[in-house]
Coordinates of N, CA and C in Angstrom, one line a residue:
Chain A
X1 N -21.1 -26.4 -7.4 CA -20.3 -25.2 -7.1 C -20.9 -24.0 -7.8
X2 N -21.1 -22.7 -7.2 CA -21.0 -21.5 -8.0 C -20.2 -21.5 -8.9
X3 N -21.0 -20.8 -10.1 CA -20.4 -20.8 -11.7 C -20.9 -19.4 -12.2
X4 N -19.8 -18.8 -12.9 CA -20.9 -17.8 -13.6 C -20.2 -18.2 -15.1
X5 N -21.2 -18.4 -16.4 CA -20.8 -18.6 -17.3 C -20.6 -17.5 -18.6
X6 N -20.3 -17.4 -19.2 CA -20.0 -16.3 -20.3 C -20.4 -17.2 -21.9
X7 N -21.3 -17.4 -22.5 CA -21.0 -18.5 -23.2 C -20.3 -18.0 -24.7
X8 N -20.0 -16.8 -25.2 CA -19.7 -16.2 -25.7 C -18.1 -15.6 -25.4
X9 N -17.5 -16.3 -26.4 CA -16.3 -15.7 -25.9 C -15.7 -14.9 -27.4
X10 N -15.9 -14.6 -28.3 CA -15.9 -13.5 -29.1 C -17.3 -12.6 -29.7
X11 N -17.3 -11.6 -29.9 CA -18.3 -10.8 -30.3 C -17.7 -9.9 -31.1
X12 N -18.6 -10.1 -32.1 CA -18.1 -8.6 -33.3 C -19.4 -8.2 -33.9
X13 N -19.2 -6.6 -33.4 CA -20.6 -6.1 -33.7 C -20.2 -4.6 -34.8
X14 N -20.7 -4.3 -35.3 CA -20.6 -3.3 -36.4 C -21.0 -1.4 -35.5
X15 N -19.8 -0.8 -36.1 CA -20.3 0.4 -34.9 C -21.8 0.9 -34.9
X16 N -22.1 1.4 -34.0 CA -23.8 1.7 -34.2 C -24.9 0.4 -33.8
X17 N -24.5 -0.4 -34.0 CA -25.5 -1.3 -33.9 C -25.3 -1.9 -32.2
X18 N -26.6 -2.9 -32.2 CA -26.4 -2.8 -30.6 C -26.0 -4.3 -30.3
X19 N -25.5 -4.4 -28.8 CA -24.9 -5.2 -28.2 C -25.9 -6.0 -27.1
X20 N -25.9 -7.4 -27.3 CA -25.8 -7.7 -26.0 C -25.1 -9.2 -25.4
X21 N -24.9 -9.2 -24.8 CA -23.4 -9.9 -24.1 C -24.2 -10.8 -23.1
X22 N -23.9 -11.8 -23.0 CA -24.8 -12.9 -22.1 C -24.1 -13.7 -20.8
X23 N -24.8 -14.0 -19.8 CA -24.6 -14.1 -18.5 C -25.2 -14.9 -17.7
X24 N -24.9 -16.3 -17.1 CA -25.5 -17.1 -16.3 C -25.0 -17.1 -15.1
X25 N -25.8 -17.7 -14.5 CA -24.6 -17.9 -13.1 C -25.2 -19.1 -12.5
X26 N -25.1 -19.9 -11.9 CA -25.5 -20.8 -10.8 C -25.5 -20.8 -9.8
X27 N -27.0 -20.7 -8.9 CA -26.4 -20.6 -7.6 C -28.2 -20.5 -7.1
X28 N -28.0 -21.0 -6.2 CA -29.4 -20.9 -5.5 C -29.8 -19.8 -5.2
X29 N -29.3 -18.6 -4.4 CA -30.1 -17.2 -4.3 C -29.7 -16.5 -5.0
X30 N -30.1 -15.4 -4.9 CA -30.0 -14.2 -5.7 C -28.2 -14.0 -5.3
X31 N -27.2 -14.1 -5.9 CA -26.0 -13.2 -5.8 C -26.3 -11.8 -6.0
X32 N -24.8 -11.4 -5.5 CA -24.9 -10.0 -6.5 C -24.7 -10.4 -7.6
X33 N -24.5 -9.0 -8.4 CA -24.3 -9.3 -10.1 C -23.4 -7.9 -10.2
X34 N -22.5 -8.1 -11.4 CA -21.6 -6.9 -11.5 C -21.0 -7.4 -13.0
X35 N -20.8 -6.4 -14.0 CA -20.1 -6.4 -15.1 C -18.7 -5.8 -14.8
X36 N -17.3 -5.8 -15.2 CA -16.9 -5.2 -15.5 C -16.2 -5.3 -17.0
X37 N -15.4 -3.9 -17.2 CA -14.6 -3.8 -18.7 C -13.1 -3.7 -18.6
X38 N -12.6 -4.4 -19.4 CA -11.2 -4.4 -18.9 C -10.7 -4.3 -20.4
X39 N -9.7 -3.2 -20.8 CA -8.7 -2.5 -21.7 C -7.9 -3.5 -21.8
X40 N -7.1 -4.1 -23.0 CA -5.7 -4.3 -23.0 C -4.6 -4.0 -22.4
X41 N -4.1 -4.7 -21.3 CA -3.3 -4.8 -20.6 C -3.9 -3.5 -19.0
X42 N -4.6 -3.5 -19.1 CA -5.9 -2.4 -18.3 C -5.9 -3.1 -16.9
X43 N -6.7 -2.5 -16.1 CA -7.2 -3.0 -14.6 C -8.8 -3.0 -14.9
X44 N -9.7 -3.5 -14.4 CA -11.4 -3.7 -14.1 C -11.6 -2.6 -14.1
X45 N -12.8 -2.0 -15.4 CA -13.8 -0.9 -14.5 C -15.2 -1.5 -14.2
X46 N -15.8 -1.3 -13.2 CA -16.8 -1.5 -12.7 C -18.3 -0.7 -13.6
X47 N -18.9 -1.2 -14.7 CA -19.9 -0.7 -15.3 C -21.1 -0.4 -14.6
X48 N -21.7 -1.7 -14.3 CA -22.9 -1.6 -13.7 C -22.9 -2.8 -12.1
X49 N -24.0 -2.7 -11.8 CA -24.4 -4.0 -10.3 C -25.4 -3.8 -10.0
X50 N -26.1 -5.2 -9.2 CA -27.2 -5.5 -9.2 C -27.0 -5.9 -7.9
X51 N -28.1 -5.4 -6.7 CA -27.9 -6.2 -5.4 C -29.5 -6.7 -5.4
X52 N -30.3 -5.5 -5.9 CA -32.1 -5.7 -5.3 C -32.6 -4.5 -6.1
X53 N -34.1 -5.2 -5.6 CA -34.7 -4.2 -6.8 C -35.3 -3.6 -8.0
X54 N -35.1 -3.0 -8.7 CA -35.0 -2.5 -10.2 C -34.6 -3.9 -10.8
X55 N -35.0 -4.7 -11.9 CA -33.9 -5.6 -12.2 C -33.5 -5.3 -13.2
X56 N -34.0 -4.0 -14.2 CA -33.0 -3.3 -14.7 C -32.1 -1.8 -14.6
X57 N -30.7 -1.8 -14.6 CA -29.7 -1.4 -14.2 C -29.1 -0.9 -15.1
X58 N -29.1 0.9 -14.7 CA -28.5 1.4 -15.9 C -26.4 1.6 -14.9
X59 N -25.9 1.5 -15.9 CA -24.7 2.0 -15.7 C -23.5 3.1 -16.6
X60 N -22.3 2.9 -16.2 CA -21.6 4.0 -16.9 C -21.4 3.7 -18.2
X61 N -21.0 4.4 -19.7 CA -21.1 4.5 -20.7 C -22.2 3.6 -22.0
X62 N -23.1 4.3 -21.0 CA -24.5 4.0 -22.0 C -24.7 2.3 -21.6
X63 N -24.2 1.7 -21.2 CA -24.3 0.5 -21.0 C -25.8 0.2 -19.7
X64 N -26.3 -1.1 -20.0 CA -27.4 -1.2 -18.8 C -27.3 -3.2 -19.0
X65 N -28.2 -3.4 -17.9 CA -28.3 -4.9 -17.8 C -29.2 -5.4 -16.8
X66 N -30.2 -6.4 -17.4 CA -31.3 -7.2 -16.8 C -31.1 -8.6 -16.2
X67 N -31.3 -8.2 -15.0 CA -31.5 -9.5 -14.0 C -32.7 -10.1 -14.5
X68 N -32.6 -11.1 -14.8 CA -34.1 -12.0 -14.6 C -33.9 -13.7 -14.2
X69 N -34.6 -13.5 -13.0 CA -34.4 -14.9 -11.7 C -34.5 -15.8 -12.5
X70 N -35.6 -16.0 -13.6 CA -36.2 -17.7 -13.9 C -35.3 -18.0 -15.0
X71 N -34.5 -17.0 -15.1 CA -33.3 -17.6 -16.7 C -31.9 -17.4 -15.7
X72 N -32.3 -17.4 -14.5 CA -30.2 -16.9 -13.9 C -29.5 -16.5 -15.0
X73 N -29.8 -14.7 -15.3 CA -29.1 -14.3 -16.2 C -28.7 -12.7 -15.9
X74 N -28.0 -12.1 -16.4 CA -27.4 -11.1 -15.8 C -27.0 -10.2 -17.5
X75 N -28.0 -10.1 -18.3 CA -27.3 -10.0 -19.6 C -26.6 -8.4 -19.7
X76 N -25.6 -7.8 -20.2 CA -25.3 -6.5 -20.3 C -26.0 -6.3 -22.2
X77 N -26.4 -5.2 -21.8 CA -26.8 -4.6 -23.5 C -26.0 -3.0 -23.6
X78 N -26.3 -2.8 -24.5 CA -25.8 -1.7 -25.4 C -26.7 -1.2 -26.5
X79 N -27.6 -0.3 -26.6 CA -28.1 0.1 -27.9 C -27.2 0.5 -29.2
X80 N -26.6 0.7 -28.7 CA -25.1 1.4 -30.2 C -23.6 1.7 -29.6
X81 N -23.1 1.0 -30.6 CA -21.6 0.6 -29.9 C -20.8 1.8 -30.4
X82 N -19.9 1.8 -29.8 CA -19.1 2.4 -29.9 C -17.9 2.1 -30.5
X83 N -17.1 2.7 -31.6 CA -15.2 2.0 -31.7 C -14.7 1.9 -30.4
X84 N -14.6 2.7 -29.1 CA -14.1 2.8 -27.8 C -14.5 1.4 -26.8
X85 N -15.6 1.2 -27.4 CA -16.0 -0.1 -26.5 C -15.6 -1.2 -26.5
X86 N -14.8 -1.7 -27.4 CA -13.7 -3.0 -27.6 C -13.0 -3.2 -26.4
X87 N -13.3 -3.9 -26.0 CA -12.9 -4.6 -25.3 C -12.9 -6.4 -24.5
X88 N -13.0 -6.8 -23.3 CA -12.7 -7.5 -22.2 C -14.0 -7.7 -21.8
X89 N -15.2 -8.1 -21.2 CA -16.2 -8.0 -20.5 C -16.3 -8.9 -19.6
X90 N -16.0 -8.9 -18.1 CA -16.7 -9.8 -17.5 C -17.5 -9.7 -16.7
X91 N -18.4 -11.0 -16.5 CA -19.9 -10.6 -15.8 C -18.8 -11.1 -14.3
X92 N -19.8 -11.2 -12.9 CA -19.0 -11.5 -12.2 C -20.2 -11.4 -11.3
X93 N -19.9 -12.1 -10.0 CA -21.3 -12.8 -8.7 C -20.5 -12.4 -7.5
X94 N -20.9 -12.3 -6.5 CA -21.0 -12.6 -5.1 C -21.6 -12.8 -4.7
X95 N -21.0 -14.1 -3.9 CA -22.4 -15.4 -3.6 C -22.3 -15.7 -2.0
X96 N -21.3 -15.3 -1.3 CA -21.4 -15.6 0.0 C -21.0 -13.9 1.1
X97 N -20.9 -14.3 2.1 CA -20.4 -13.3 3.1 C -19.1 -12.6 2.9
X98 N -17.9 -13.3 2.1 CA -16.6 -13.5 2.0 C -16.7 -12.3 0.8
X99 N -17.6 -11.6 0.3 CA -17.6 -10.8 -0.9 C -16.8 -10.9 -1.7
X100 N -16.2 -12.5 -2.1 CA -15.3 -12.2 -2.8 C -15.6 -12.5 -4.7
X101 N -15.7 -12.4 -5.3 CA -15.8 -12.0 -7.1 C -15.2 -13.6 -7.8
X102 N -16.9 -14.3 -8.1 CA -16.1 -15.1 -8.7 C -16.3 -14.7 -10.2
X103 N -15.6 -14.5 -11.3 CA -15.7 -13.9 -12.5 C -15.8 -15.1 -13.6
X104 N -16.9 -14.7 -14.2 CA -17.0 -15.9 -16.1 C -15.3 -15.3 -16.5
X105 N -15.6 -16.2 -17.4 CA -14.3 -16.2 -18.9 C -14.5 -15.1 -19.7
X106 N -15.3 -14.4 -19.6 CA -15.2 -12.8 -20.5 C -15.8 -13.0 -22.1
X107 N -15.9 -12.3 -22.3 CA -16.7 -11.9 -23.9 C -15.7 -10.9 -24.5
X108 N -14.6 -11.1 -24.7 CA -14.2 -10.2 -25.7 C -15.0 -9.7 -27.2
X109 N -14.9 -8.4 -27.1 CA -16.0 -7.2 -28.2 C -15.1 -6.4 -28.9
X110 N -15.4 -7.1 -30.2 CA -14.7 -6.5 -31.5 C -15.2 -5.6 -31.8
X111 N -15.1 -4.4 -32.4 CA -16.4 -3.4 -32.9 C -15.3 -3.1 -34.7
X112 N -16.7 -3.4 -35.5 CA -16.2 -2.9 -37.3 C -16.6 -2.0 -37.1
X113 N -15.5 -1.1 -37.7 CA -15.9 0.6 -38.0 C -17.2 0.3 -38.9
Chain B
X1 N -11.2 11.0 -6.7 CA -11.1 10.8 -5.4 C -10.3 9.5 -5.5
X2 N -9.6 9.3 -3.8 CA -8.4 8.5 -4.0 C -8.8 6.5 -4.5
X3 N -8.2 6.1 -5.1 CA -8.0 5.0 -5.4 C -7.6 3.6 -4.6
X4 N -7.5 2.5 -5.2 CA -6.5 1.3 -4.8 C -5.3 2.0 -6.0
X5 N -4.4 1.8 -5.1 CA -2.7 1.7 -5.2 C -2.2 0.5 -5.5
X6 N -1.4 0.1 -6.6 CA -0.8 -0.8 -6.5 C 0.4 -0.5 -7.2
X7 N 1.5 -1.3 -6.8 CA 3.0 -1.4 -6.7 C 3.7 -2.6 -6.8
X8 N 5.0 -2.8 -7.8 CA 5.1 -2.1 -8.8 C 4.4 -2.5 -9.9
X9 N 3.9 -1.5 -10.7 CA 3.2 -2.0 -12.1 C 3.5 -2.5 -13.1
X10 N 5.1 -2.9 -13.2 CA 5.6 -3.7 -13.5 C 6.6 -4.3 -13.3
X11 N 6.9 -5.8 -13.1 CA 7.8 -6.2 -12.5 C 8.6 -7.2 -13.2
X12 N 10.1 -7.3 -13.9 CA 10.5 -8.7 -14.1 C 11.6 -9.7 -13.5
X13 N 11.4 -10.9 -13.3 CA 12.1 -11.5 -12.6 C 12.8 -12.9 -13.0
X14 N 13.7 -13.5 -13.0 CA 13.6 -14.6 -13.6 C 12.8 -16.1 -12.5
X15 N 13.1 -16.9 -13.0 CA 12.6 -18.3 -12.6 C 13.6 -18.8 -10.7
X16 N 12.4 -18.8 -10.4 CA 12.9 -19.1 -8.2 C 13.7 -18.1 -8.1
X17 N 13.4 -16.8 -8.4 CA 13.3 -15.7 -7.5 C 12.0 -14.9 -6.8
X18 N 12.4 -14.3 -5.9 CA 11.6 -13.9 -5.2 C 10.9 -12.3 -5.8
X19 N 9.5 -12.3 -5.7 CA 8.5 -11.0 -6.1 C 8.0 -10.7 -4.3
X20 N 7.8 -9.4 -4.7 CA 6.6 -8.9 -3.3 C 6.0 -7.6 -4.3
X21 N 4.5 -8.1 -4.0 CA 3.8 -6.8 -4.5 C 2.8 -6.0 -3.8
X22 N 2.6 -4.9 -3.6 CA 2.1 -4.0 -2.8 C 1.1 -3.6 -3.2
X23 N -0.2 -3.4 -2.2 CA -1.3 -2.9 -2.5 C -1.7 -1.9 -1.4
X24 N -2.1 -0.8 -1.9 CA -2.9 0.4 -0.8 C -4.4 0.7 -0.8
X25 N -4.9 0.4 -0.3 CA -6.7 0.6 -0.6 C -6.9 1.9 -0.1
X26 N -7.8 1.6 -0.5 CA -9.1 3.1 -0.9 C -9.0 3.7 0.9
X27 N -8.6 4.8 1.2 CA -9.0 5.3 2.6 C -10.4 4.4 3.2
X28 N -9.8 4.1 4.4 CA -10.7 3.4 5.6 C -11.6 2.4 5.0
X29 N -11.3 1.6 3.9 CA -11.6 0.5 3.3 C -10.6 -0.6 4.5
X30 N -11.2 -1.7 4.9 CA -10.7 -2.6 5.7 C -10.3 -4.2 5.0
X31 N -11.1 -4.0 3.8 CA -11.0 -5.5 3.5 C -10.3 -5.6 1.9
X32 N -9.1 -6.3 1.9 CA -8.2 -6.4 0.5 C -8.1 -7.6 -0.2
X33 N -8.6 -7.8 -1.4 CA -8.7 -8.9 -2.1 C -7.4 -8.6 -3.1
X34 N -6.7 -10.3 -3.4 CA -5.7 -10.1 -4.5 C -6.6 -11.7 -5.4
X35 N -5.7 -10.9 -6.5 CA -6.7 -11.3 -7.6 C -5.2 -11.9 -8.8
X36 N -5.6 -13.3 -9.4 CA -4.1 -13.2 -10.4 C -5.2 -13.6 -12.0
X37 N -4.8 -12.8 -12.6 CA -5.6 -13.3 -14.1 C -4.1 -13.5 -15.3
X38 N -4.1 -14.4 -15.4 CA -2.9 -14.9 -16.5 C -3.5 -15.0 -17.9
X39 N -2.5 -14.8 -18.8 CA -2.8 -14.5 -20.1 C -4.5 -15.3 -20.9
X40 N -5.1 -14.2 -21.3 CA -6.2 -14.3 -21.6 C -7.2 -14.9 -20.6
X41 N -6.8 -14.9 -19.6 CA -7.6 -15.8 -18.5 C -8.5 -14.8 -17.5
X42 N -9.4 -15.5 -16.8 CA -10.4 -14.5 -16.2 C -9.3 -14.1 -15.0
X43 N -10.0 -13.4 -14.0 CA -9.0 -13.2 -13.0 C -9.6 -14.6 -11.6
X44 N -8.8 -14.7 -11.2 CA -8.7 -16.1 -10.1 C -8.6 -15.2 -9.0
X45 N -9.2 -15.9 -7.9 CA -9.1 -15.3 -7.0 C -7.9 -16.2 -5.9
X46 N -7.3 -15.2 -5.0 CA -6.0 -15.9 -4.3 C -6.3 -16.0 -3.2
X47 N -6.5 -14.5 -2.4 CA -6.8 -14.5 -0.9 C -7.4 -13.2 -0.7
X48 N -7.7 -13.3 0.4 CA -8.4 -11.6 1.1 C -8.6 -11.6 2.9
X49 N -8.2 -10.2 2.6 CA -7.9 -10.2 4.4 C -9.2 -9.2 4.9
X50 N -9.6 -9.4 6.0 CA -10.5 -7.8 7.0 C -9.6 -7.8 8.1
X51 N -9.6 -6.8 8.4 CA -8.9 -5.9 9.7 C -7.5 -6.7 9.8
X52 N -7.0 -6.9 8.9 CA -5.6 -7.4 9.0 C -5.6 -9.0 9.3
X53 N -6.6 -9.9 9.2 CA -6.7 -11.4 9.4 C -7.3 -11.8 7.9
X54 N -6.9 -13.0 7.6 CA -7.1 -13.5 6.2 C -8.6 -14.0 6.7
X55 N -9.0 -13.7 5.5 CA -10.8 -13.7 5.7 C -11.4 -14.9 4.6
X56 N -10.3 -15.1 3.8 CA -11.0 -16.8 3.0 C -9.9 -16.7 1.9
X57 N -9.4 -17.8 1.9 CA -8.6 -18.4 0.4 C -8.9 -19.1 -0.8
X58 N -8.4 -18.7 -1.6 CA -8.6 -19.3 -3.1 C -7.8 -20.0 -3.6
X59 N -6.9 -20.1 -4.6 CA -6.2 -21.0 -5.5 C -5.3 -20.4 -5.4
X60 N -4.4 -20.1 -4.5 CA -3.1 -19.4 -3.8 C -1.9 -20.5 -3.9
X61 N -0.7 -20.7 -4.6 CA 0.1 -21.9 -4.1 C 0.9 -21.3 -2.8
X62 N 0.8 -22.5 -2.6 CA 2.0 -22.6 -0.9 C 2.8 -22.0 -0.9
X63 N 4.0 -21.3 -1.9 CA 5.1 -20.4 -2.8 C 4.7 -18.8 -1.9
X64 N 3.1 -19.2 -2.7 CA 2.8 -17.5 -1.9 C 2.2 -17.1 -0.4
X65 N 2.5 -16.2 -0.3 CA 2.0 -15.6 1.2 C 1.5 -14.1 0.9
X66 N 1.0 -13.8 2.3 CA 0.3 -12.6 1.8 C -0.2 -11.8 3.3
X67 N -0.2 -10.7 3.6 CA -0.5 -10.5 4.9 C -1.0 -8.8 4.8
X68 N -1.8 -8.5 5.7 CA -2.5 -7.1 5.9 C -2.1 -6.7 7.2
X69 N -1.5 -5.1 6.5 CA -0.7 -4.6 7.8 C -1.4 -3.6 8.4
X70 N -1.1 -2.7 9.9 CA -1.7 -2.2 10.4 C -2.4 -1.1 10.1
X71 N -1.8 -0.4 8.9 CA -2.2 0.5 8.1 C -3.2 0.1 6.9
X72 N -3.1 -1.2 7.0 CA -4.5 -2.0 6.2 C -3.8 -2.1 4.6
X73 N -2.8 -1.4 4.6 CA -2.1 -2.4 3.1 C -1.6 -3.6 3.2
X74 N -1.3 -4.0 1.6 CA -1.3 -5.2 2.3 C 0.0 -5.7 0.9
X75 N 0.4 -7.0 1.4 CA 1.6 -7.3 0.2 C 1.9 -9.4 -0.1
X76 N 1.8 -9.1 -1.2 CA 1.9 -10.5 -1.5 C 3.3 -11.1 -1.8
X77 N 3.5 -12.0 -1.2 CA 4.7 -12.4 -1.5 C 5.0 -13.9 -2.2
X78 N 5.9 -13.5 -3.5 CA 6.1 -15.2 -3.9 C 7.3 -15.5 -4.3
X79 N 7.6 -16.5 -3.8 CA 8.7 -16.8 -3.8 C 9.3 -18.3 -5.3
X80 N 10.1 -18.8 -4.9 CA 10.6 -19.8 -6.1 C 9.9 -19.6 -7.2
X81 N 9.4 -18.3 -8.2 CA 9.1 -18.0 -9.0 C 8.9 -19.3 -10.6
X82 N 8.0 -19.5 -10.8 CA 7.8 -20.8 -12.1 C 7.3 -19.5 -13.3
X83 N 7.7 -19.7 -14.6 CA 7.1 -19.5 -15.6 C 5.4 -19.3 -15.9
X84 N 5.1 -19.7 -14.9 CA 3.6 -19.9 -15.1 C 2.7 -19.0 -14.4
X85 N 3.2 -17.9 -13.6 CA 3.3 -17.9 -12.9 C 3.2 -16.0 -13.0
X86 N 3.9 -15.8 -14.6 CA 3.7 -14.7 -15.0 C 2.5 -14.1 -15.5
X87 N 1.6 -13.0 -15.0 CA 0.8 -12.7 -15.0 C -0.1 -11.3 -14.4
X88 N -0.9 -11.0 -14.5 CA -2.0 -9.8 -13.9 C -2.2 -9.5 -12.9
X89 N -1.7 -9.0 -11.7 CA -2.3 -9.1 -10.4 C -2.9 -8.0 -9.6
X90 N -4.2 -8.1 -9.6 CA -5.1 -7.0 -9.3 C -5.3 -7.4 -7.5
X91 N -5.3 -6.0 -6.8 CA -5.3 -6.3 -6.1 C -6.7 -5.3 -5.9
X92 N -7.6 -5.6 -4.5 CA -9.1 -4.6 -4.9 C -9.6 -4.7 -3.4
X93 N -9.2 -3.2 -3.1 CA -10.4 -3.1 -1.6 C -11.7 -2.9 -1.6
X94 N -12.3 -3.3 -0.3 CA -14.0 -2.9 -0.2 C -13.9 -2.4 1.1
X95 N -15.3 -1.7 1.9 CA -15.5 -1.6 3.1 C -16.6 -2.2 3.6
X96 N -16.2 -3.5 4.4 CA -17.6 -4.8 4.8 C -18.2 -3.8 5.4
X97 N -18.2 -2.5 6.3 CA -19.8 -2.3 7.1 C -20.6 -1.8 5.5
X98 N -20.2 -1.8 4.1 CA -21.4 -1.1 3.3 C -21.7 -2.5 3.1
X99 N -21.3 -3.6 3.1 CA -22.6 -4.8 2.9 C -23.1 -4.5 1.1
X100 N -22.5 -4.3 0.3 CA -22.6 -3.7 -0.9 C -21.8 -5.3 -1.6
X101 N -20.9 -6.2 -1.4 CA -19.9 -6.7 -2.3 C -18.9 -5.8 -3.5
X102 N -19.4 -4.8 -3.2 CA -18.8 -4.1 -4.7 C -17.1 -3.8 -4.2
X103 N -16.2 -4.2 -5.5 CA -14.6 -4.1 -5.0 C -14.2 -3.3 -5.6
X104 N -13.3 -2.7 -5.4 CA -12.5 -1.5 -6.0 C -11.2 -1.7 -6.2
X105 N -11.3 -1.9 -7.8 CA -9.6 -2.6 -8.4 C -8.5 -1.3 -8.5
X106 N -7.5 -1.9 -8.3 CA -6.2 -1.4 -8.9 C -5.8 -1.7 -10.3
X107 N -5.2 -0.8 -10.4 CA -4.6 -1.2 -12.0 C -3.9 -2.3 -12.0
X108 N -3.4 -3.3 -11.0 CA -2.7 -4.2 -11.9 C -1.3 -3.9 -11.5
X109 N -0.7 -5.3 -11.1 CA 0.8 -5.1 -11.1 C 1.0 -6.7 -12.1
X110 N 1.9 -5.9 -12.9 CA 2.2 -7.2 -14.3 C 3.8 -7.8 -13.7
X111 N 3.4 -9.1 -13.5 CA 4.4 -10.0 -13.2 C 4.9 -10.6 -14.7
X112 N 6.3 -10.3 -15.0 CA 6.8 -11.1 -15.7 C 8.2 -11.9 -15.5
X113 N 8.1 -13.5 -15.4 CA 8.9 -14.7 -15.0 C 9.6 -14.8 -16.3
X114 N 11.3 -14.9 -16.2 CA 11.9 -15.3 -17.3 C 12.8 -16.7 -17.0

């Protein structure tokens, strides 16, 4: 079965320093690829996605992230974190016609002042 | 520019009563995914409709139903309410002619079972 895995489910990074948050998935073709961030008690924002292409992907608040086929990975990075950036992270796939979002377990991101 | 809608944003109810939650998508978006993520949990996917027909299901119980109306909103219904049951429910349109997968969430309507 399609899987996308998160294997990291805490992260604590020191402000300024950089991030990156890790992402597999399973699946024979290329899915999409999509990060979102999610606030405490919040709804999904949509950071970045990957359909084709570029296989690196810049997105909204400084955030970017690299496809690469021969590791099925979808990693998000960060050069320098931010206090604001704590949060929820999940990577997320669509794998069939049904577009529908199967989502990892998330990486919650701690940031030390 | 306009959003997914969702209603009410929060809701409480006790145990085998009845919830209905409302979702409005994005203008001329045709296709509505509902989504339930329970505490600390990723979000699960339930159901999703195009042009008002259910387009594939997920890990939905029998309890719940769910239907897309002519105006393409759409409303989840559950009934005999369990404790477990309390949780996150995102609901998120797309438009299938962009062939994009990308969804467009709502904030979330918070279900809480007492």
């Amino acid at each position: 079965a399609q899987s996308v895995t998160q294997p990291d489910i805490h992260i604590t990074v020191s402000e300024g320093a950089s991030l990156e948050l890790r992402c597999n998935y399973s699946y024979g073709a290329t899915p999409y690829l999509f990060w979102y961030v999610q606030s405490p008690g919040q709804g999904l924002q949509l950071l970045l996605k990957y359909f084709s292409g570029d296989t690196l992907v810049q997105g909204i608040k400084g955030f970017e992230a690299e496809f690469k086929r021969s590791q099925s990975s979808f990693n998000l990075r960060k050069p320098s974190v931010h206090w604001s950036d704590a949060a929820e992270y999940f990577c997320a796939v669509v794998v069939d016609s049904s577009y529908k979002l199967i989502f990892g377990s998330g990486t919650r991101l701690l940031v030390r002042p | 520019a306009a959003g997914v809608i969702q209603s009410p944003r929060h809701l409480i109810k006790e145990k085998r009563e009845t919830a209905t939650l409302k979702c409005y998508p994005i203008p001329r978006h045709d296709t509505v995914y509902w989504y339930q993520q329970g505490p600390g949990q990723d979000p699960q996917f339930l159901i999703s409709f195009y042009e008002k027909m259910q387009s594939d299901k997920g890990s939905i119980p029998d309890r719940f139903s769910a239907q897309q109306f002519s105006d393409y909103h759409s409303e989840l219904n559950m009934s005999s309410l369990e404790l477990g049951d309390s949780a996150l429910y995102f609901c998120a349109s797309s438009l299938a002619a962009a062939n994009t997968g990308e969804l467009f969430f709502g904030e979330g309507s918070r279900l809480t079972v007492l």
